[in-house]
mmCIF file with all atom_site columns, C-alpha atoms in Angstrom:
data_model
loop_
_atom_site.group_PDB
_atom_site.id
_atom_site.type_symbol
_atom_site.label_atom_id
_atom_site.label_alt_id
_atom_site.label_comp_id
_atom_site.label_asym_id
_atom_site.label_entity_id
_atom_site.label_seq_id
_atom_site.pdbx_PDB_ins_code
_atom_site.Cartn_x
_atom_site.Cartn_y
_atom_site.Cartn_z
_atom_site.occupancy
_atom_site.B_iso_or_equiv
_atom_site.pdbx_formal_charge
_atom_site.auth_seq_id
_atom_site.auth_comp_id
_atom_site.auth_asym_id
_atom_site.auth_atom_id
_atom_site.pdbx_PDB_model_num
ATOM 1   C CA . UNK P 1 1   ? -7.216  -3.382  13.018  1.00 51.00 ? 132 UNK P CA 1
ATOM 2   C CA . UNK P 1 2   ? -7.980  -6.803  14.481  1.00 46.00 ? 133 UNK P CA 1
ATOM 3   C CA . UNK P 1 3   ? -9.291  -8.551  11.357  1.00 47.00 ? 134 UNK P CA 1
ATOM 4   C CA . UNK P 1 4   ? -7.131  -11.152 9.620   1.00 50.00 ? 135 UNK P CA 1
ATOM 5   C CA . UNK P 1 5   ? -6.138  -11.152 5.992   1.00 44.00 ? 136 UNK P CA 1
ATOM 6   C CA . UNK P 1 6   ? -8.210  -14.197 5.085   1.00 41.00 ? 137 UNK P CA 1
ATOM 7   C CA . UNK P 1 7   ? -11.460 -12.259 5.338   1.00 46.00 ? 138 UNK P CA 1
ATOM 8   C CA . UNK P 1 8   ? -9.927  -9.332  3.438   1.00 45.00 ? 139 UNK P CA 1
ATOM 9   C CA . UNK P 1 9   ? -8.864  -11.546 0.535   1.00 42.00 ? 140 UNK P CA 1
ATOM 10  C CA . UNK P 1 10  ? -12.295 -13.163 0.440   1.00 45.00 ? 141 UNK P CA 1
ATOM 11  C CA . UNK P 1 11  ? -13.893 -9.725  0.378   1.00 45.00 ? 142 UNK P CA 1
ATOM 12  C CA . UNK P 1 12  ? -11.806 -8.594  -2.564  1.00 42.00 ? 143 UNK P CA 1
ATOM 13  C CA . UNK P 1 13  ? -12.664 -11.802 -4.424  1.00 40.00 ? 144 UNK P CA 1
ATOM 14  C CA . UNK P 1 14  ? -16.337 -10.975 -4.083  1.00 39.00 ? 145 UNK P CA 1
ATOM 15  C CA . UNK P 1 15  ? -15.819 -7.484  -5.506  1.00 38.00 ? 146 UNK P CA 1
ATOM 16  C CA . UNK P 1 16  ? -14.491 -8.740  -8.836  1.00 36.00 ? 147 UNK P CA 1
ATOM 17  C CA . UNK P 1 17  ? -15.096 -11.876 -10.853 1.00 36.00 ? 148 UNK P CA 1
ATOM 18  C CA . UNK P 1 18  ? -12.611 -11.606 -13.681 1.00 36.00 ? 149 UNK P CA 1
ATOM 19  C CA . UNK P 1 19  ? -10.604 -14.570 -14.935 1.00 38.00 ? 150 UNK P CA 1
ATOM 20  C CA . UNK P 1 20  ? -6.839  -14.286 -15.018 1.00 38.00 ? 151 UNK P CA 1
ATOM 21  C CA . UNK P 1 21  ? -5.466  -12.914 -18.281 1.00 42.00 ? 152 UNK P CA 1
ATOM 22  C CA . UNK P 1 22  ? -1.854  -13.925 -17.839 1.00 52.00 ? 153 UNK P CA 1
ATOM 23  C CA . UNK P 1 23  ? 0.582   -15.244 -15.256 1.00 69.00 ? 154 UNK P CA 1
ATOM 24  C CA . UNK P 1 24  ? 2.342   -12.374 -13.541 1.00 80.00 ? 155 UNK P CA 1
ATOM 25  C CA . UNK P 1 25  ? 3.480   -11.756 -9.974  1.00 91.00 ? 156 UNK P CA 1
ATOM 26  C CA . UNK P 1 26  ? 3.819   -8.110  -8.965  1.00 95.00 ? 157 UNK P CA 1
ATOM 27  C CA . UNK P 1 27  ? 4.425   -8.704  -5.260  1.00 97.00 ? 158 UNK P CA 1
ATOM 28  C CA . UNK P 1 28  ? 6.991   -6.153  -4.018  1.00 97.00 ? 159 UNK P CA 1
ATOM 29  C CA . UNK P 1 29  ? 6.426   -3.957  -7.074  1.00 98.00 ? 160 UNK P CA 1
ATOM 30  C CA . UNK P 1 30  ? 5.267   -0.386  -7.380  1.00 98.00 ? 161 UNK P CA 1
ATOM 31  C CA . UNK P 1 31  ? 2.229   0.495   -9.453  1.00 97.00 ? 162 UNK P CA 1
ATOM 32  C CA . UNK P 1 32  ? 2.675   3.961   -10.922 1.00 96.00 ? 163 UNK P CA 1
ATOM 33  C CA . UNK P 1 33  ? -0.584  5.527   -12.039 1.00 94.00 ? 164 UNK P CA 1
ATOM 34  C CA . UNK P 1 34  ? -0.359  6.684   -15.641 1.00 91.00 ? 165 UNK P CA 1
ATOM 35  C CA . UNK P 1 35  ? -1.167  10.364  -16.294 1.00 88.00 ? 166 UNK P CA 1
ATOM 36  C CA . UNK P 1 36  ? -4.407  9.347   -18.019 1.00 85.00 ? 167 UNK P CA 1
ATOM 37  C CA . UNK P 1 37  ? -5.696  7.615   -14.863 1.00 87.00 ? 168 UNK P CA 1
ATOM 38  C CA . UNK P 1 38  ? -9.167  9.101   -14.335 1.00 85.00 ? 169 UNK P CA 1
ATOM 39  C CA . UNK P 1 39  ? -10.145 7.150   -11.210 1.00 91.00 ? 170 UNK P CA 1
ATOM 40  C CA . UNK P 1 40  ? -9.871  9.743   -8.398  1.00 92.00 ? 171 UNK P CA 1
ATOM 41  C CA . UNK P 1 41  ? -8.909  7.000   -5.950  1.00 94.00 ? 172 UNK P CA 1
ATOM 42  C CA . UNK P 1 42  ? -5.688  6.373   -7.864  1.00 95.00 ? 173 UNK P CA 1
ATOM 43  C CA . UNK P 1 43  ? -4.891  9.502   -9.857  1.00 94.00 ? 174 UNK P CA 1
ATOM 44  C CA . UNK P 1 44  ? -1.204  10.430  -9.368  1.00 94.00 ? 175 UNK P CA 1
ATOM 45  C CA . UNK P 1 45  ? -0.683  7.624   -6.882  1.00 97.00 ? 176 UNK P CA 1
ATOM 46  C CA . UNK P 1 46  ? 2.139   5.228   -6.145  1.00 98.00 ? 177 UNK P CA 1
ATOM 47  C CA . UNK P 1 47  ? 0.891   1.872   -4.862  1.00 98.00 ? 178 UNK P CA 1
ATOM 48  C CA . UNK P 1 48  ? 3.004   -0.852  -3.296  1.00 98.00 ? 179 UNK P CA 1
ATOM 49  C CA . UNK P 1 49  ? 1.800   -4.390  -4.034  1.00 98.00 ? 180 UNK P CA 1
ATOM 50  C CA . UNK P 1 50  ? 2.009   -6.560  -0.916  1.00 98.00 ? 181 UNK P CA 1
ATOM 51  C CA . UNK P 1 51  ? 0.445   -9.733  -2.318  1.00 96.00 ? 182 UNK P CA 1
ATOM 52  C CA . UNK P 1 52  ? -0.292  -10.935 -5.848  1.00 95.00 ? 183 UNK P CA 1
ATOM 53  C CA . UNK P 1 53  ? -1.322  -14.463 -6.722  1.00 91.00 ? 184 UNK P CA 1
ATOM 54  C CA . UNK P 1 54  ? -3.964  -16.383 -8.656  1.00 88.00 ? 185 UNK P CA 1
ATOM 55  C CA . UNK P 1 55  ? -6.697  -15.325 -6.223  1.00 88.00 ? 186 UNK P CA 1
ATOM 56  C CA . UNK P 1 56  ? -6.085  -11.681 -5.435  1.00 88.00 ? 187 UNK P CA 1
ATOM 57  C CA . UNK P 1 57  ? -3.786  -8.663  -5.588  1.00 94.00 ? 188 UNK P CA 1
ATOM 58  C CA . UNK P 1 58  ? -3.514  -6.426  -2.535  1.00 96.00 ? 189 UNK P CA 1
ATOM 59  C CA . UNK P 1 59  ? -1.554  -3.230  -2.011  1.00 98.00 ? 190 UNK P CA 1
ATOM 60  C CA . UNK P 1 60  ? -1.451  0.145   -0.304  1.00 98.00 ? 191 UNK P CA 1
ATOM 61  C CA . UNK P 1 61  ? -1.097  3.633   -1.725  1.00 98.00 ? 192 UNK P CA 1
ATOM 62  C CA . UNK P 1 62  ? 2.039   5.150   -0.184  1.00 98.00 ? 193 UNK P CA 1
ATOM 63  C CA . UNK P 1 63  ? 2.092   8.766   -1.401  1.00 98.00 ? 194 UNK P CA 1
ATOM 64  C CA . UNK P 1 64  ? -1.216  10.262  -0.288  1.00 97.00 ? 195 UNK P CA 1
ATOM 65  C CA . UNK P 1 65  ? -1.101  11.468  3.353   1.00 97.00 ? 196 UNK P CA 1
ATOM 66  C CA . UNK P 1 66  ? -4.415  12.455  4.914   1.00 97.00 ? 197 UNK P CA 1
ATOM 67  C CA . UNK P 1 67  ? -5.331  15.124  7.451   1.00 94.00 ? 198 UNK P CA 1
ATOM 68  C CA . UNK P 1 68  ? -4.408  12.929  10.406  1.00 93.00 ? 199 UNK P CA 1
ATOM 69  C CA . UNK P 1 69  ? -1.152  11.991  12.094  1.00 93.00 ? 200 UNK P CA 1
ATOM 70  C CA . UNK P 1 70  ? -0.262  8.897   14.084  1.00 93.00 ? 201 UNK P CA 1
ATOM 71  C CA . UNK P 1 71  ? -0.738  10.669  17.394  1.00 92.00 ? 202 UNK P CA 1
ATOM 72  C CA . UNK P 1 72  ? -4.283  11.601  16.427  1.00 93.00 ? 203 UNK P CA 1
ATOM 73  C CA . UNK P 1 73  ? -5.018  8.038   15.361  1.00 93.00 ? 204 UNK P CA 1
ATOM 74  C CA . UNK P 1 74  ? -3.730  6.636   18.644  1.00 93.00 ? 205 UNK P CA 1
ATOM 75  C CA . UNK P 1 75  ? -5.895  9.110   20.518  1.00 92.00 ? 206 UNK P CA 1
ATOM 76  C CA . UNK P 1 76  ? -8.958  7.998   18.545  1.00 91.00 ? 207 UNK P CA 1
ATOM 77  C CA . UNK P 1 77  ? -8.178  4.365   19.356  1.00 91.00 ? 208 UNK P CA 1
ATOM 78  C CA . UNK P 1 78  ? -7.620  5.126   23.024  1.00 93.00 ? 209 UNK P CA 1
ATOM 79  C CA . UNK P 1 79  ? -4.009  3.921   22.936  1.00 93.00 ? 210 UNK P CA 1
ATOM 80  C CA . UNK P 1 80  ? -1.758  5.813   25.396  1.00 91.00 ? 211 UNK P CA 1
ATOM 81  C CA . UNK P 1 81  ? 1.552   6.989   23.971  1.00 88.00 ? 212 UNK P CA 1
ATOM 82  C CA . UNK P 1 82  ? 4.806   8.265   25.425  1.00 79.00 ? 213 UNK P CA 1
ATOM 83  C CA . UNK P 1 83  ? 6.229   10.449  22.676  1.00 70.00 ? 214 UNK P CA 1
ATOM 84  C CA . UNK P 1 84  ? 4.978   13.711  21.238  1.00 71.00 ? 215 UNK P CA 1
ATOM 85  C CA . UNK P 1 85  ? 7.087   12.981  18.150  1.00 75.00 ? 216 UNK P CA 1
ATOM 86  C CA . UNK P 1 86  ? 4.247   10.807  16.849  1.00 86.00 ? 217 UNK P CA 1
ATOM 87  C CA . UNK P 1 87  ? 2.432   13.950  15.728  1.00 82.00 ? 218 UNK P CA 1
ATOM 88  C CA . UNK P 1 88  ? 4.989   14.196  12.917  1.00 86.00 ? 219 UNK P CA 1
ATOM 89  C CA . UNK P 1 89  ? 4.260   10.675  11.607  1.00 92.00 ? 220 UNK P CA 1
ATOM 90  C CA . UNK P 1 90  ? 1.695   10.899  8.790   1.00 94.00 ? 221 UNK P CA 1
ATOM 91  C CA . UNK P 1 91  ? -1.216  8.569   8.188   1.00 97.00 ? 222 UNK P CA 1
ATOM 92  C CA . UNK P 1 92  ? -1.854  7.784   4.518   1.00 97.00 ? 223 UNK P CA 1
ATOM 93  C CA . UNK P 1 93  ? -4.834  6.973   2.366   1.00 98.00 ? 224 UNK P CA 1
ATOM 94  C CA . UNK P 1 94  ? -4.072  3.377   1.496   1.00 97.00 ? 225 UNK P CA 1
ATOM 95  C CA . UNK P 1 95  ? -6.854  2.750   -0.993  1.00 97.00 ? 226 UNK P CA 1
ATOM 96  C CA . UNK P 1 96  ? -10.631 2.747   -1.395  1.00 96.00 ? 227 UNK P CA 1
ATOM 97  C CA . UNK P 1 97  ? -11.355 -0.554  0.411   1.00 96.00 ? 228 UNK P CA 1
ATOM 98  C CA . UNK P 1 98  ? -12.041 -0.613  4.170   1.00 95.00 ? 229 UNK P CA 1
ATOM 99  C CA . UNK P 1 99  ? -10.956 2.966   4.745   1.00 93.00 ? 230 UNK P CA 1
ATOM 100 C CA . UNK P 1 100 ? -11.894 2.682   8.430   1.00 92.00 ? 231 UNK P CA 1
ATOM 101 C CA . UNK P 1 101 ? -9.304  -0.067  8.969   1.00 93.00 ? 232 UNK P CA 1
ATOM 102 C CA . UNK P 1 102 ? -5.636  0.524   9.690   1.00 94.00 ? 233 UNK P CA 1
ATOM 103 C CA . UNK P 1 103 ? -2.749  -1.143  7.866   1.00 97.00 ? 234 UNK P CA 1
ATOM 104 C CA . UNK P 1 104 ? 0.884   -0.868  8.937   1.00 97.00 ? 235 UNK P CA 1
ATOM 105 C CA . UNK P 1 105 ? 3.580   -1.607  6.355   1.00 98.00 ? 236 UNK P CA 1
ATOM 106 C CA . UNK P 1 106 ? 6.797   -2.179  8.269   1.00 98.00 ? 237 UNK P CA 1
ATOM 107 C CA . UNK P 1 107 ? 10.362  -3.485  8.514   1.00 98.00 ? 238 UNK P CA 1
ATOM 108 C CA . UNK P 1 108 ? 11.554  -5.722  10.079  1.00 97.00 ? 239 UNK P CA 1
ATOM 109 C CA . UNK P 1 109 ? 8.841   -8.371  9.842   1.00 96.00 ? 240 UNK P CA 1
ATOM 110 C CA . UNK P 1 110 ? 8.579   -9.035  13.568  1.00 95.00 ? 241 UNK P CA 1
ATOM 111 C CA . UNK P 1 111 ? 5.896   -11.135 15.263  1.00 94.00 ? 242 UNK P CA 1
ATOM 112 C CA . UNK P 1 112 ? 2.430   -9.602  15.440  1.00 97.00 ? 243 UNK P CA 1
ATOM 113 C CA . UNK P 1 113 ? -1.035  -11.064 15.803  1.00 96.00 ? 244 UNK P CA 1
ATOM 114 C CA . UNK P 1 114 ? -2.158  -10.548 12.191  1.00 95.00 ? 245 UNK P CA 1
ATOM 115 C CA . UNK P 1 115 ? 0.560   -9.970  9.599   1.00 97.00 ? 246 UNK P CA 1
ATOM 116 C CA . UNK P 1 116 ? 0.875   -10.653 5.908   1.00 96.00 ? 247 UNK P CA 1
ATOM 117 C CA . UNK P 1 117 ? 4.538   -11.420 5.199   1.00 97.00 ? 248 UNK P CA 1
ATOM 118 C CA . UNK P 1 118 ? 5.394   -9.424  2.089   1.00 97.00 ? 249 UNK P CA 1
ATOM 119 C CA . UNK P 1 119 ? 8.984   -10.703 2.237   1.00 96.00 ? 250 UNK P CA 1
ATOM 120 C CA . UNK P 1 120 ? 11.270  -12.168 4.917   1.00 96.00 ? 251 UNK P CA 1
ATOM 121 C CA . UNK P 1 121 ? 12.042  -8.591  5.969   1.00 97.00 ? 252 UNK P CA 1
ATOM 122 C CA . UNK P 1 122 ? 8.735   -6.743  5.443   1.00 98.00 ? 253 UNK P CA 1
ATOM 123 C CA . UNK P 1 123 ? 5.168   -7.212  6.661   1.00 98.00 ? 254 UNK P CA 1
ATOM 124 C CA . UNK P 1 124 ? 1.719   -5.641  6.445   1.00 98.00 ? 255 UNK P CA 1
ATOM 125 C CA . UNK P 1 125 ? 0.010   -5.817  9.824   1.00 97.00 ? 256 UNK P CA 1
ATOM 126 C CA . UNK P 1 126 ? -3.614  -5.154  10.736  1.00 95.00 ? 257 UNK P CA 1
ATOM 127 C CA . UNK P 1 127 ? -3.585  -6.058  14.426  1.00 95.00 ? 258 UNK P CA 1
ATOM 128 C CA . UNK P 1 128 ? -3.703  -3.452  17.172  1.00 94.00 ? 259 UNK P CA 1
ATOM 129 C CA . UNK P 1 129 ? -0.657  -4.817  18.976  1.00 96.00 ? 260 UNK P CA 1
ATOM 130 C CA . UNK P 1 130 ? 1.746   -3.166  16.525  1.00 96.00 ? 261 UNK P CA 1
ATOM 131 C CA . UNK P 1 131 ? 0.290   0.281   17.259  1.00 95.00 ? 262 UNK P CA 1
ATOM 132 C CA . UNK P 1 132 ? 0.489   -0.388  20.983  1.00 95.00 ? 263 UNK P CA 1
ATOM 133 C CA . UNK P 1 133 ? 4.168   -1.219  20.515  1.00 94.00 ? 264 UNK P CA 1
ATOM 134 C CA . UNK P 1 134 ? 4.741   1.958   18.488  1.00 93.00 ? 265 UNK P CA 1
ATOM 135 C CA . UNK P 1 135 ? 3.042   3.975   21.245  1.00 92.00 ? 266 UNK P CA 1
ATOM 136 C CA . UNK P 1 136 ? 5.456   2.469   23.790  1.00 91.00 ? 267 UNK P CA 1
ATOM 137 C CA . UNK P 1 137 ? 8.451   3.167   21.587  1.00 89.00 ? 268 UNK P CA 1
ATOM 138 C CA . UNK P 1 138 ? 8.907   -0.532  20.792  1.00 90.00 ? 269 UNK P CA 1
ATOM 139 C CA . UNK P 1 139 ? 7.571   -0.542  17.239  1.00 93.00 ? 270 UNK P CA 1
ATOM 140 C CA . UNK P 1 140 ? 9.313   -1.622  14.039  1.00 96.00 ? 271 UNK P CA 1
ATOM 141 C CA . UNK P 1 141 ? 12.327  0.302   12.832  1.00 95.00 ? 272 UNK P CA 1
ATOM 142 C CA . UNK P 1 142 ? 10.546  1.529   9.697   1.00 97.00 ? 273 UNK P CA 1
ATOM 143 C CA . UNK P 1 143 ? 6.814   1.833   9.129   1.00 96.00 ? 274 UNK P CA 1
ATOM 144 C CA . UNK P 1 144 ? 4.163   3.437   6.979   1.00 98.00 ? 275 UNK P CA 1
ATOM 145 C CA . UNK P 1 145 ? 0.621   3.760   8.319   1.00 97.00 ? 276 UNK P CA 1
ATOM 146 C CA . UNK P 1 146 ? -2.442  3.732   6.070   1.00 97.00 ? 277 UNK P CA 1
ATOM 147 C CA . UNK P 1 147 ? -6.185  3.688   6.390   1.00 97.00 ? 278 UNK P CA 1
ATOM 148 C CA . UNK P 1 148 ? -7.698  1.449   3.734   1.00 97.00 ? 279 UNK P CA 1
ATOM 149 C CA . UNK P 1 149 ? -6.097  -0.637  1.017   1.00 97.00 ? 280 UNK P CA 1
ATOM 150 C CA . UNK P 1 150 ? -6.344  -1.335  -2.692  1.00 97.00 ? 281 UNK P CA 1
ATOM 151 C CA . UNK P 1 151 ? -7.565  -4.739  -3.832  1.00 96.00 ? 282 UNK P CA 1
ATOM 152 C CA . UNK P 1 152 ? -7.911  -6.591  -7.110  1.00 94.00 ? 283 UNK P CA 1
ATOM 153 C CA . UNK P 1 153 ? -9.271  -10.097 -7.662  1.00 84.00 ? 284 UNK P CA 1
ATOM 154 C CA . UNK P 1 154 ? -8.157  -12.638 -10.297 1.00 87.00 ? 285 UNK P CA 1
ATOM 155 C CA . UNK P 1 155 ? -7.318  -10.954 -13.589 1.00 88.00 ? 286 UNK P CA 1
ATOM 156 C CA . UNK P 1 156 ? -8.407  -7.450  -12.562 1.00 91.00 ? 287 UNK P CA 1
ATOM 157 C CA . UNK P 1 157 ? -4.943  -5.981  -12.189 1.00 93.00 ? 288 UNK P CA 1
ATOM 158 C CA . UNK P 1 158 ? -3.715  -7.725  -15.343 1.00 92.00 ? 289 UNK P CA 1
ATOM 159 C CA . UNK P 1 159 ? -6.664  -6.248  -17.210 1.00 92.00 ? 290 UNK P CA 1
ATOM 160 C CA . UNK P 1 160 ? -5.796  -2.746  -15.988 1.00 92.00 ? 291 UNK P CA 1
ATOM 161 C CA . UNK P 1 161 ? -2.174  -3.254  -17.024 1.00 92.00 ? 292 UNK P CA 1
ATOM 162 C CA . UNK P 1 162 ? -3.337  -4.297  -20.479 1.00 91.00 ? 293 UNK P CA 1
ATOM 163 C CA . UNK P 1 163 ? -5.325  -1.053  -20.626 1.00 90.00 ? 294 UNK P CA 1
ATOM 164 C CA . UNK P 1 164 ? -2.135  0.946   -19.918 1.00 89.00 ? 295 UNK P CA 1
ATOM 165 C CA . UNK P 1 165 ? -3.436  2.203   -16.582 1.00 92.00 ? 296 UNK P CA 1
ATOM 166 C CA . UNK P 1 166 ? -0.185  1.494   -14.724 1.00 95.00 ? 297 UNK P CA 1
ATOM 167 C CA . UNK P 1 167 ? 3.566   1.347   -15.023 1.00 94.00 ? 298 UNK P CA 1
ATOM 168 C CA . UNK P 1 168 ? 5.293   -1.252  -12.853 1.00 96.00 ? 299 UNK P CA 1
ATOM 169 C CA . UNK P 1 169 ? 8.768   -1.407  -11.369 1.00 97.00 ? 300 UNK P CA 1
ATOM 170 C CA . UNK P 1 170 ? 10.371  -3.442  -8.553  1.00 97.00 ? 301 UNK P CA 1
ATOM 171 C CA . UNK P 1 171 ? 9.966   -1.544  -5.297  1.00 98.00 ? 302 UNK P CA 1
ATOM 172 C CA . UNK P 1 172 ? 12.682  -0.326  -2.942  1.00 97.00 ? 303 UNK P CA 1
ATOM 173 C CA . UNK P 1 173 ? 12.305  0.204   0.828   1.00 97.00 ? 304 UNK P CA 1
ATOM 174 C CA . UNK P 1 174 ? 14.016  3.581   0.509   1.00 98.00 ? 305 UNK P CA 1
ATOM 175 C CA . UNK P 1 175 ? 11.173  4.984   -1.574  1.00 98.00 ? 306 UNK P CA 1
ATOM 176 C CA . UNK P 1 176 ? 8.533   3.507   0.735   1.00 98.00 ? 307 UNK P CA 1
ATOM 177 C CA . UNK P 1 177 ? 9.925   4.529   4.094   1.00 98.00 ? 308 UNK P CA 1
ATOM 178 C CA . UNK P 1 178 ? 12.512  7.266   3.686   1.00 97.00 ? 309 UNK P CA 1
ATOM 179 C CA . UNK P 1 179 ? 11.119  9.812   1.225   1.00 97.00 ? 310 UNK P CA 1
ATOM 180 C CA . UNK P 1 180 ? 8.421   12.421  1.845   1.00 96.00 ? 311 UNK P CA 1
ATOM 181 C CA . UNK P 1 181 ? 5.145   11.701  0.065   1.00 96.00 ? 312 UNK P CA 1
ATOM 182 C CA . UNK P 1 182 ? 5.635   14.235  -2.721  1.00 96.00 ? 313 UNK P CA 1
ATOM 183 C CA . UNK P 1 183 ? 8.982   12.701  -3.742  1.00 97.00 ? 314 UNK P CA 1
ATOM 184 C CA . UNK P 1 184 ? 7.883   9.062   -3.926  1.00 97.00 ? 315 UNK P CA 1
ATOM 185 C CA . UNK P 1 185 ? 6.197   9.064   -7.326  1.00 95.00 ? 316 UNK P CA 1
ATOM 186 C CA . UNK P 1 186 ? 9.074   10.845  -9.118  1.00 94.00 ? 317 UNK P CA 1
ATOM 187 C CA . UNK P 1 187 ? 11.547  8.547   -7.360  1.00 96.00 ? 318 UNK P CA 1
ATOM 188 C CA . UNK P 1 188 ? 9.685   5.443   -8.500  1.00 96.00 ? 319 UNK P CA 1
ATOM 189 C CA . UNK P 1 189 ? 9.690   6.798   -12.038 1.00 94.00 ? 320 UNK P CA 1
ATOM 190 C CA . UNK P 1 190 ? 13.412  7.358   -11.665 1.00 94.00 ? 321 UNK P CA 1
ATOM 191 C CA . UNK P 1 191 ? 13.820  3.628   -11.036 1.00 95.00 ? 322 UNK P CA 1
ATOM 192 C CA . UNK P 1 192 ? 12.550  3.200   -14.602 1.00 90.00 ? 323 UNK P CA 1
ATOM 193 C CA . UNK P 1 193 ? 14.754  5.975   -15.901 1.00 89.00 ? 324 UNK P CA 1
ATOM 194 C CA . UNK P 1 194 ? 11.695  8.031   -16.845 1.00 82.00 ? 325 UNK P CA 1
ATOM 195 C CA . UNK P 1 195 ? 10.729  11.591  -15.897 1.00 82.00 ? 326 UNK P CA 1
ATOM 196 C CA . UNK P 1 196 ? 7.089   11.537  -14.787 1.00 73.00 ? 327 UNK P CA 1
ATOM 197 C CA . UNK P 1 197 ? 6.602   15.151  -15.917 1.00 72.00 ? 328 UNK P CA 1
ATOM 198 C CA . UNK P 1 198 ? 7.491   14.144  -19.465 1.00 72.00 ? 329 UNK P CA 1
ATOM 199 C CA . UNK P 1 199 ? 5.542   10.898  -19.511 1.00 67.00 ? 330 UNK P CA 1
ATOM 200 C CA . UNK P 1 200 ? 3.118   10.798  -22.427 1.00 50.00 ? 331 UNK P CA 1
ATOM 201 C CA . UNK P 1 201 ? -0.457  9.907   -21.597 1.00 43.00 ? 332 UNK P CA 1
ATOM 202 C CA . UNK P 1 202 ? -0.240  7.401   -24.445 1.00 45.00 ? 333 UNK P CA 1
ATOM 203 C CA . UNK P 1 203 ? 2.785   5.573   -23.046 1.00 49.00 ? 334 UNK P CA 1
ATOM 204 C CA . UNK P 1 204 ? 2.525   1.843   -22.657 1.00 46.00 ? 335 UNK P CA 1
ATOM 205 C CA . UNK P 1 205 ? 3.192   -0.063  -19.468 1.00 43.00 ? 336 UNK P CA 1
ATOM 206 C CA . UNK P 1 206 ? 6.557   -1.460  -18.525 1.00 43.00 ? 337 UNK P CA 1
#
């Protein structure tokens, strides 16, 4: 939780070495896994892209809770907490990279030790101080906790889009923070005006 984003971006860049196929910025977009997605890490997932530029794309899966809640995570980290309500806050699988590291997607942005500003209102924080604040009851108004993240280096995400692996749509905070996990993917599809249950496996990306 105490590592900065510079080392994370450098790590993703070492994973892939694919030149950029086209200029596109999917920051603050959802990636909706197409029904023909065979990668078990991303099958039936909804991923929120936090950063996308010429060097890297970085996001977190937001609809796959794991068998751990926030109270259990705080206990593992040795962070004292005041509220038993934290046992109802899920922890999510954020992606296949650094699954032992915590990422907190939150609003408002606030001031934390290590935060990637997704927008003027939203941040993705890896530093422990945000969890200490949550444990005290002083955390951000809205948050989603993940272990791990999803990362693509130059051209990798564009290549996957060209292969019809994903649909894309501008994201909304309501889908991220307010809906239960099982409703997020259908809701994101609804932003496109498409019923996921009827989506053909041969459909192109949007």
